[in-house]
Tab-separated table of C-alpha atoms and ligand atoms in Angstrom:
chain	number	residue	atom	x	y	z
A	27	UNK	CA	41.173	-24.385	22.264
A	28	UNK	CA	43.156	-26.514	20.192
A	29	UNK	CA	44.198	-24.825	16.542
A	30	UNK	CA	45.277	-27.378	13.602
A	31	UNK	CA	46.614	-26.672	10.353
A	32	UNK	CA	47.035	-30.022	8.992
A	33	UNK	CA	44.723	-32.541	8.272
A	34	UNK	CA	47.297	-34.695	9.493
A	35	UNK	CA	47.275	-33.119	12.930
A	36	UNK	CA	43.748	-32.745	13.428
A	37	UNK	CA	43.015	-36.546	12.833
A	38	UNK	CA	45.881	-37.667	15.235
A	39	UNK	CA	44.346	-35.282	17.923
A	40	UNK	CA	40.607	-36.697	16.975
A	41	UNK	CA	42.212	-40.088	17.002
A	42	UNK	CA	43.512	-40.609	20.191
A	43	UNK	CA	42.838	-42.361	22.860
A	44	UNK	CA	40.810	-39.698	25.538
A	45	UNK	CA	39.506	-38.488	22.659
A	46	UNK	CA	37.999	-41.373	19.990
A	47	UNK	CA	35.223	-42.131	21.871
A	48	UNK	CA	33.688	-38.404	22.142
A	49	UNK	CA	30.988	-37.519	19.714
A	50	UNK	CA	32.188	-35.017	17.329
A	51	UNK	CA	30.004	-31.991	16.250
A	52	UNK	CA	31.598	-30.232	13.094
A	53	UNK	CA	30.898	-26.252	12.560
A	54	UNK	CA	32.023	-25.973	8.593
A	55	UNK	CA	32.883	-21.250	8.687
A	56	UNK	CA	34.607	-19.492	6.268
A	57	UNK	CA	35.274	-17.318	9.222
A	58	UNK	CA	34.998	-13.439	9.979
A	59	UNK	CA	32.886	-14.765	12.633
A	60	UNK	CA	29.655	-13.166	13.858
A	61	UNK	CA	27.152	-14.440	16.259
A	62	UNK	CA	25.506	-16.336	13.660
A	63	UNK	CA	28.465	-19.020	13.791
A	64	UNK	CA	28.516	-18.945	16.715
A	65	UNK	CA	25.043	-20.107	17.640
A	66	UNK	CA	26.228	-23.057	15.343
A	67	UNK	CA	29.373	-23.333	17.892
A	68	UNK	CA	26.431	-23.405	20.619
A	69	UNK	CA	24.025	-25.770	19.282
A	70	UNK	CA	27.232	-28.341	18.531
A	71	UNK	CA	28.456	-27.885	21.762
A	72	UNK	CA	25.203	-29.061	23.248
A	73	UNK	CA	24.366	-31.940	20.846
A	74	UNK	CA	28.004	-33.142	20.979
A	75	UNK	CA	31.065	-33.598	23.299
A	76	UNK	CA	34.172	-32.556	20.994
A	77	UNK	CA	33.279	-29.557	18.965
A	78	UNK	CA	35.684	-28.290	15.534
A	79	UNK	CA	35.085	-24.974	13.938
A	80	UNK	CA	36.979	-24.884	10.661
A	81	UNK	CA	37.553	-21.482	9.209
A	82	UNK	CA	38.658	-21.846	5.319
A	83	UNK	CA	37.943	-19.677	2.763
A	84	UNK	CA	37.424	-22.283	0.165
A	85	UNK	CA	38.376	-20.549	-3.447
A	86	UNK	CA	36.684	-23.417	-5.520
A	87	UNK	CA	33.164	-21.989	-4.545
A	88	UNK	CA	33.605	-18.443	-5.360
A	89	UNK	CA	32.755	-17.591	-8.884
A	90	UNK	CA	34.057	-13.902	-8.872
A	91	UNK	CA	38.354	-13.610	-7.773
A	92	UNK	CA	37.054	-10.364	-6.478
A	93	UNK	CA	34.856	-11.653	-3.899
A	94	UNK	CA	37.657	-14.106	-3.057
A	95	UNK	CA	39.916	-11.604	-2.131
A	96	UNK	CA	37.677	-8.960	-0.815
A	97	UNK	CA	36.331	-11.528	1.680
A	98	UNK	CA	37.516	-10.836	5.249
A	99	UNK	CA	39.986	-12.498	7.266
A	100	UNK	CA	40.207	-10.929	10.979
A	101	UNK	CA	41.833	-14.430	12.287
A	102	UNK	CA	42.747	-13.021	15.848
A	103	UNK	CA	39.159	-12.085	16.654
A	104	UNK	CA	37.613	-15.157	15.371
A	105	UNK	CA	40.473	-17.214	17.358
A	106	UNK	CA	38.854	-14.910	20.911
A	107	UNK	CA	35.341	-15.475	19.576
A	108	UNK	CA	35.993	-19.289	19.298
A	109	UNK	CA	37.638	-19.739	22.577
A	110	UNK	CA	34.615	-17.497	24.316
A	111	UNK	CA	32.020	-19.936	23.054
A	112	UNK	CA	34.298	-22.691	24.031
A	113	UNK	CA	34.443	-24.247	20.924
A	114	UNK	CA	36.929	-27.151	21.537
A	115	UNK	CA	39.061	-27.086	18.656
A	116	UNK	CA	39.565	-25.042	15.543
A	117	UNK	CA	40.820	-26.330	11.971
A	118	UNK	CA	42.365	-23.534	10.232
A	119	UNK	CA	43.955	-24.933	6.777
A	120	UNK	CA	46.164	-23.817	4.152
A	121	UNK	CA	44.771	-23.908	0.035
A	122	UNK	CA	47.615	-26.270	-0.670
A	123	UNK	CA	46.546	-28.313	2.169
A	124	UNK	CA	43.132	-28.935	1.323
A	125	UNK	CA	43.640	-29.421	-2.416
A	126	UNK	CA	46.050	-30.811	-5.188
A	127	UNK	CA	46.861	-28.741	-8.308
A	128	UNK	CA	44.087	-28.955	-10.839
A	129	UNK	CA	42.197	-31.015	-8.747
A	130	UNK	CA	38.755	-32.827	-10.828
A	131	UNK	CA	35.418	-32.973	-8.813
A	132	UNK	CA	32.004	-32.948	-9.510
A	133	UNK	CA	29.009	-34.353	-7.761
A	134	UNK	CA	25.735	-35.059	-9.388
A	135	UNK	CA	23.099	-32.782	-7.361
A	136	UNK	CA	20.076	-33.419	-9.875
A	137	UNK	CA	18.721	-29.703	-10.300
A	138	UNK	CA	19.785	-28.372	-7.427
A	139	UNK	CA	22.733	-26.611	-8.491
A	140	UNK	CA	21.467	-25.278	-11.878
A	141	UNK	CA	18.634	-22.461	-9.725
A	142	UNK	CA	18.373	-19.827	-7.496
A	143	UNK	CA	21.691	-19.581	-5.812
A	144	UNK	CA	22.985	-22.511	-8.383
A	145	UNK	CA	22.343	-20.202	-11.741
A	146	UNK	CA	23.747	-17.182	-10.530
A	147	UNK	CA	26.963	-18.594	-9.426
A	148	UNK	CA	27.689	-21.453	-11.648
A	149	UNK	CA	30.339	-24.179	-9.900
A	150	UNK	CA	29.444	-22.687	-6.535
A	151	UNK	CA	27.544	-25.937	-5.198
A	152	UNK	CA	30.559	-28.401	-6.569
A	153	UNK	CA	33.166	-26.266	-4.697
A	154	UNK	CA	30.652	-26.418	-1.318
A	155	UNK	CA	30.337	-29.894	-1.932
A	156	UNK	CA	33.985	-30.544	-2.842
A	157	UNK	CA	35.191	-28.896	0.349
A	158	UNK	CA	32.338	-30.025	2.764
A	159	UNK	CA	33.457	-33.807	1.596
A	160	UNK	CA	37.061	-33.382	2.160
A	161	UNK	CA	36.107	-31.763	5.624
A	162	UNK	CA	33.793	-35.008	6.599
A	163	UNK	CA	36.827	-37.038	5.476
A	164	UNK	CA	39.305	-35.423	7.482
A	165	UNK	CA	36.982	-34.587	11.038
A	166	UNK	CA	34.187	-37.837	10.516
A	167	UNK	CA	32.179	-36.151	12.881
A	168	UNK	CA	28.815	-37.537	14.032
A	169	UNK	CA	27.203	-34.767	13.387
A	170	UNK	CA	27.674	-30.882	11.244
A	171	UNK	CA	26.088	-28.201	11.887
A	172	UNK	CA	24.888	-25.455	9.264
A	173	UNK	CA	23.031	-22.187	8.783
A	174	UNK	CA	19.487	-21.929	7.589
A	175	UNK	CA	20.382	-18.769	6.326
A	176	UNK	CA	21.875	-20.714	3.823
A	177	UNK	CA	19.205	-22.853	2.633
A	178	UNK	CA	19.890	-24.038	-0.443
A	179	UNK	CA	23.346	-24.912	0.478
A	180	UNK	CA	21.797	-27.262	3.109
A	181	UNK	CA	19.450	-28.810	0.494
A	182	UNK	CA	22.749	-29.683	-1.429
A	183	UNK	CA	25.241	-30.889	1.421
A	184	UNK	CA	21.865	-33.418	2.436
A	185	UNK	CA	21.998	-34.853	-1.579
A	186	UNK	CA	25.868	-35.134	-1.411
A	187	UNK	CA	25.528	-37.455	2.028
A	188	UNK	CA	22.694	-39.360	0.633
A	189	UNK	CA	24.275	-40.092	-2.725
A	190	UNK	CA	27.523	-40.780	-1.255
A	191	UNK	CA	25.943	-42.688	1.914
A	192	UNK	CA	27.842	-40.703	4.319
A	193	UNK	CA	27.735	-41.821	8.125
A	194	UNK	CA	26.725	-38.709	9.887
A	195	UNK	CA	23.537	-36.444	10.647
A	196	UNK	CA	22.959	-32.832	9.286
A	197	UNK	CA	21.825	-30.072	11.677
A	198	UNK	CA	20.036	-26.990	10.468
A	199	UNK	CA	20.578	-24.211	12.973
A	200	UNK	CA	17.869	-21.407	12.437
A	201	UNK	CA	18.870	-17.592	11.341
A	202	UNK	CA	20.552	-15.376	13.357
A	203	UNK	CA	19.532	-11.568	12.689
A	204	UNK	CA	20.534	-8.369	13.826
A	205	UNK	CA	18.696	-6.155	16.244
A	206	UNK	CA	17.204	-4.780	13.191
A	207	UNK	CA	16.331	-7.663	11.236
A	208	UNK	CA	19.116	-7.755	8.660
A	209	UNK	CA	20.348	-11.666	8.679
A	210	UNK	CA	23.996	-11.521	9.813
A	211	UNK	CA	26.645	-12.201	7.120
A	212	UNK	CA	30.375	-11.789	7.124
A	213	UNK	CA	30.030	-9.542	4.171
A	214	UNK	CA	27.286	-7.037	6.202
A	215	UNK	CA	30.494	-5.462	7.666
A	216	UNK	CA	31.067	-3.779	4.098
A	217	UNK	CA	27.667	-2.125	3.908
A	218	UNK	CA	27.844	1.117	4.460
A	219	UNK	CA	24.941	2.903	6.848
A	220	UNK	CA	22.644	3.752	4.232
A	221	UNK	CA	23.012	0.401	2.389
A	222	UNK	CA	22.679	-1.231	5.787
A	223	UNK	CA	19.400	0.925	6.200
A	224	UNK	CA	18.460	-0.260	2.508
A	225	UNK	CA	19.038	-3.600	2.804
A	226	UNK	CA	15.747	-4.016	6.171
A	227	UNK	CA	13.731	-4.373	3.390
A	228	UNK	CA	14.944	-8.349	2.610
A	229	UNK	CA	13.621	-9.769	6.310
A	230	UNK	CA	10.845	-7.059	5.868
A	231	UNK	CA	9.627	-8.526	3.010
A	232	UNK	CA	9.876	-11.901	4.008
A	233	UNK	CA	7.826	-11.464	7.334
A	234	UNK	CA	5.226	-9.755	5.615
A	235	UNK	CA	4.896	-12.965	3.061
A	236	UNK	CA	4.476	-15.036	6.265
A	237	UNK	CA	2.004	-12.813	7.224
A	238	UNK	CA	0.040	-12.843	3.784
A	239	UNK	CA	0.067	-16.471	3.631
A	240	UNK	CA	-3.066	-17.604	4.577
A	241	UNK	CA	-4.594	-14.555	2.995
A	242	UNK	CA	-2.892	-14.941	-0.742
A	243	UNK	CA	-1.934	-17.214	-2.973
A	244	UNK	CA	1.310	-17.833	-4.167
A	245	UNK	CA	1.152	-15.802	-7.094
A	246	UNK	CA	-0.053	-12.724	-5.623
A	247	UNK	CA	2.077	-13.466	-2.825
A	248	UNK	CA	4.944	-13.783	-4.953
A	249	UNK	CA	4.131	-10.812	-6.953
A	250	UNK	CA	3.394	-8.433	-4.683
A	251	UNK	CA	7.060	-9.059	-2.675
A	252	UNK	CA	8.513	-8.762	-6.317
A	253	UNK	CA	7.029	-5.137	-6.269
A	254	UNK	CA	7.864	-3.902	-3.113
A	255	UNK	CA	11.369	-5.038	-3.556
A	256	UNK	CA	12.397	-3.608	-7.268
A	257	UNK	CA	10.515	-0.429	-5.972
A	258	UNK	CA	12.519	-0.085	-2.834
A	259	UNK	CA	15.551	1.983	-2.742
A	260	UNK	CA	19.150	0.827	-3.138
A	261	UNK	CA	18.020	-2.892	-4.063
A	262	UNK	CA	19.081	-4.770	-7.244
A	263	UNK	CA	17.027	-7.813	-6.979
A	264	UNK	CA	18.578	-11.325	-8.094
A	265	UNK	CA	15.697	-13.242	-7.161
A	266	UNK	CA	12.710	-13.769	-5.119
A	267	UNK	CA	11.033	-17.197	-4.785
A	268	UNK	CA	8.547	-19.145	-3.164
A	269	UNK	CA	9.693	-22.942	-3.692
A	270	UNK	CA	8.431	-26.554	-2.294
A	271	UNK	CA	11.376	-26.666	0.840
A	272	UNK	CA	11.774	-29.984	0.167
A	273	UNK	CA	13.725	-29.472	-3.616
A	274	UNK	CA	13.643	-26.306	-4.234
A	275	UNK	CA	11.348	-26.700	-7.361
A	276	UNK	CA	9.274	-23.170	-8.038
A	277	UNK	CA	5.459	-23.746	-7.047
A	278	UNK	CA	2.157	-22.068	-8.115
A	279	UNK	CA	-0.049	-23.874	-5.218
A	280	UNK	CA	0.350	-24.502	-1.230
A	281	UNK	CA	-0.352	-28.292	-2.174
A	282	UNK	CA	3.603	-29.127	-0.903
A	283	UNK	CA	4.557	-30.702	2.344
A	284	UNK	CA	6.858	-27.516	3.253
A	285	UNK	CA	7.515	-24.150	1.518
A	286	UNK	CA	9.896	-21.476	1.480
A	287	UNK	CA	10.524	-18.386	0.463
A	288	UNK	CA	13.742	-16.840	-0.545
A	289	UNK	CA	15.373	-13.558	-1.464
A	290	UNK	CA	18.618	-12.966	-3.125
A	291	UNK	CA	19.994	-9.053	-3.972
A	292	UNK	CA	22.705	-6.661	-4.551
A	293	UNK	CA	22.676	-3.636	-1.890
A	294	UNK	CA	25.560	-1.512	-3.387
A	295	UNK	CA	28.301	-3.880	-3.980
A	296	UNK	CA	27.106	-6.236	-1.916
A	297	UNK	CA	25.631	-9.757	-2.089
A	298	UNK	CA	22.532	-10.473	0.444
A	299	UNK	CA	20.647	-13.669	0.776
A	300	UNK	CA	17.752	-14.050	3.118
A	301	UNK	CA	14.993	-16.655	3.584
A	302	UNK	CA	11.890	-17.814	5.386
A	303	UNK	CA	9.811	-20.488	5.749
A	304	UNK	CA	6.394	-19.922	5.097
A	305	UNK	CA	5.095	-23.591	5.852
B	402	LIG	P1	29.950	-18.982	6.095
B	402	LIG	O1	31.107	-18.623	6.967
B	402	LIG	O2	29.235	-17.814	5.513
B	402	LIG	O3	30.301	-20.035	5.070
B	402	LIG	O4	28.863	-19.663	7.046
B	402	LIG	C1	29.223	-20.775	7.832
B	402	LIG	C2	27.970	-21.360	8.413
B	402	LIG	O5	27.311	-20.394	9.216
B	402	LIG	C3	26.953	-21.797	7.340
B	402	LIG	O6	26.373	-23.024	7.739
B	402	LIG	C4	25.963	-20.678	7.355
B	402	LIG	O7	24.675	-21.067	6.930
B	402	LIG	C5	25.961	-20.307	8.822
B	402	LIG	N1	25.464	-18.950	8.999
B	402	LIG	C6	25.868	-17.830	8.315
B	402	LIG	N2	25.142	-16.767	8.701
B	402	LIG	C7	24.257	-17.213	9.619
B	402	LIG	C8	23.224	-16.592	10.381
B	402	LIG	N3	22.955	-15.297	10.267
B	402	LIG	N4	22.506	-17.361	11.242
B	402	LIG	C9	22.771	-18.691	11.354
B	402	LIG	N5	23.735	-19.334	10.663
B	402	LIG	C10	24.459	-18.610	9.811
């Protein structure tokens, strides 16, 4: 596996001669990789010919410094991970690569950015947006690769390459859980057993709204998984929605052409978001 630093490197090495013709899949991490990433490093590797992992913990889309320097950074096992799925090459950038001093952006994303994961962490989406762009500019892959688990983030990077007309198709890659059920995260590795334990009940209640779907409506639905989660132990609930998948917009009827569900919560210290499509 190749490993860049500069954006100057990686385009020479994209640019060249073997290479410029290959299809380029692009796998955007903030690393402390688990096998969720790398199912995205799997699906890229069979949709594309030339596959970059970037790892860069972007600090323009964290709203608390704390989070930003509690997040984890194990770079030697993410390099082994990366070369074990054969991930081609891996983009591993400074801060003062990637951006200028007091750099301006911002990216009208209708109301995308101002709900769910939007209203609890203001600036979040321009940051994702502001660092997904300059990582389109720099790789131009054909095509990038992203979590579901992430849903809303998806929602946004697909307005930013309509708006801006970007050449290049999105991928969402579904969610990869644990044994258990618990969607993986780089932060699960801070939960301790018992908030681990606690923190079943996200994916729980999720799969029991699929299975209630036909039976409920979305009110009901919607207030019954609001119950079982602010009465379950350990769980400081942020949100729990059931929106048209399409925008994102709340809904009171199944009228819409897809629809979603989605959980944000605090288990202890940490921040969990989960999701599941319900039609
Ligand atoms: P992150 O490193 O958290 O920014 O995530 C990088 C990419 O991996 C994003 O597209 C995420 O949606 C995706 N991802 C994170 N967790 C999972 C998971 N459990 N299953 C599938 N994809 C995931």
């Amino acid at each position: 596996m190749k490993i860049f630093h500069t954006r100057a490197a990686l385009s020479d090495y994209l640019n060249n001669s073997q290479n410029k013709h290959l299809s380029v899949g692009l796998v955007p991490t903030m690393g402390a990789l688990h096998n969720g990433h790398i199912s995205l490093i799997e699906i890229a590797r069979n949709e594309t010919n030339l596959v970059v992992c970037s790892i860069f913990v972007n600090p323009t889309q964290f709203t608390d410094p704390k989070d930003l320097d509690n997040y984890p950074r194990p770079v030697e096992a993410d390099i082994s991970k990366l070369e074990n799925a054969n991930c081609d090459v891996l983009f591993m950038p400074s801060v003062s690569e990637m951006y200028q001093n007091n750099e301006k952006w911002h990216l009208d994303l209708s109301n995308l950015d101002d709900r769910l994961e939007g209203k609890i962490r203001p600036g979040h989406y321009q940051g994702v947006t502001q660092i997904v762009f300059k990582l389109f500019d720099t790789v131009k892959p054909d095509k990038a690769f992203f979590g579901q688990k992430d849903f809303q983030q998806f929602l946004v990077i697909k307005t930013m390459v309509q708006t801006l007309n970007l050449d290049l198709e999105l991928v969402m890659c579904p969610i990869i859980r644990e044994d258990d059920g618990l969607a993986m995260s780089s932060r699960n590795i801070h939960l301790s057993v018992k908030e681990h334990k606690n923190s079943l009940i996200l994916n729980k209640v999720l799969k029991e709204t699929r299975e209630d779907f036909n039976k409920s409506d979305i009110v009901k639905l919607k207030e019954t998984a609001i119950n079982k989660l602010k009465s379950a132990e350990g769980i400081d609930l942020e949100y729990f929605e059931i929106c048209d998948a399409d925008n994102l917009n709340p809904i009171s009827d199944k009228n819409s052409n897809s629809i979603i569900a989605l959980i944000a919560a605090k288990v202890g210290q940490i921040r969990l978001i989960d999701n599941i499509i319900l039609k």
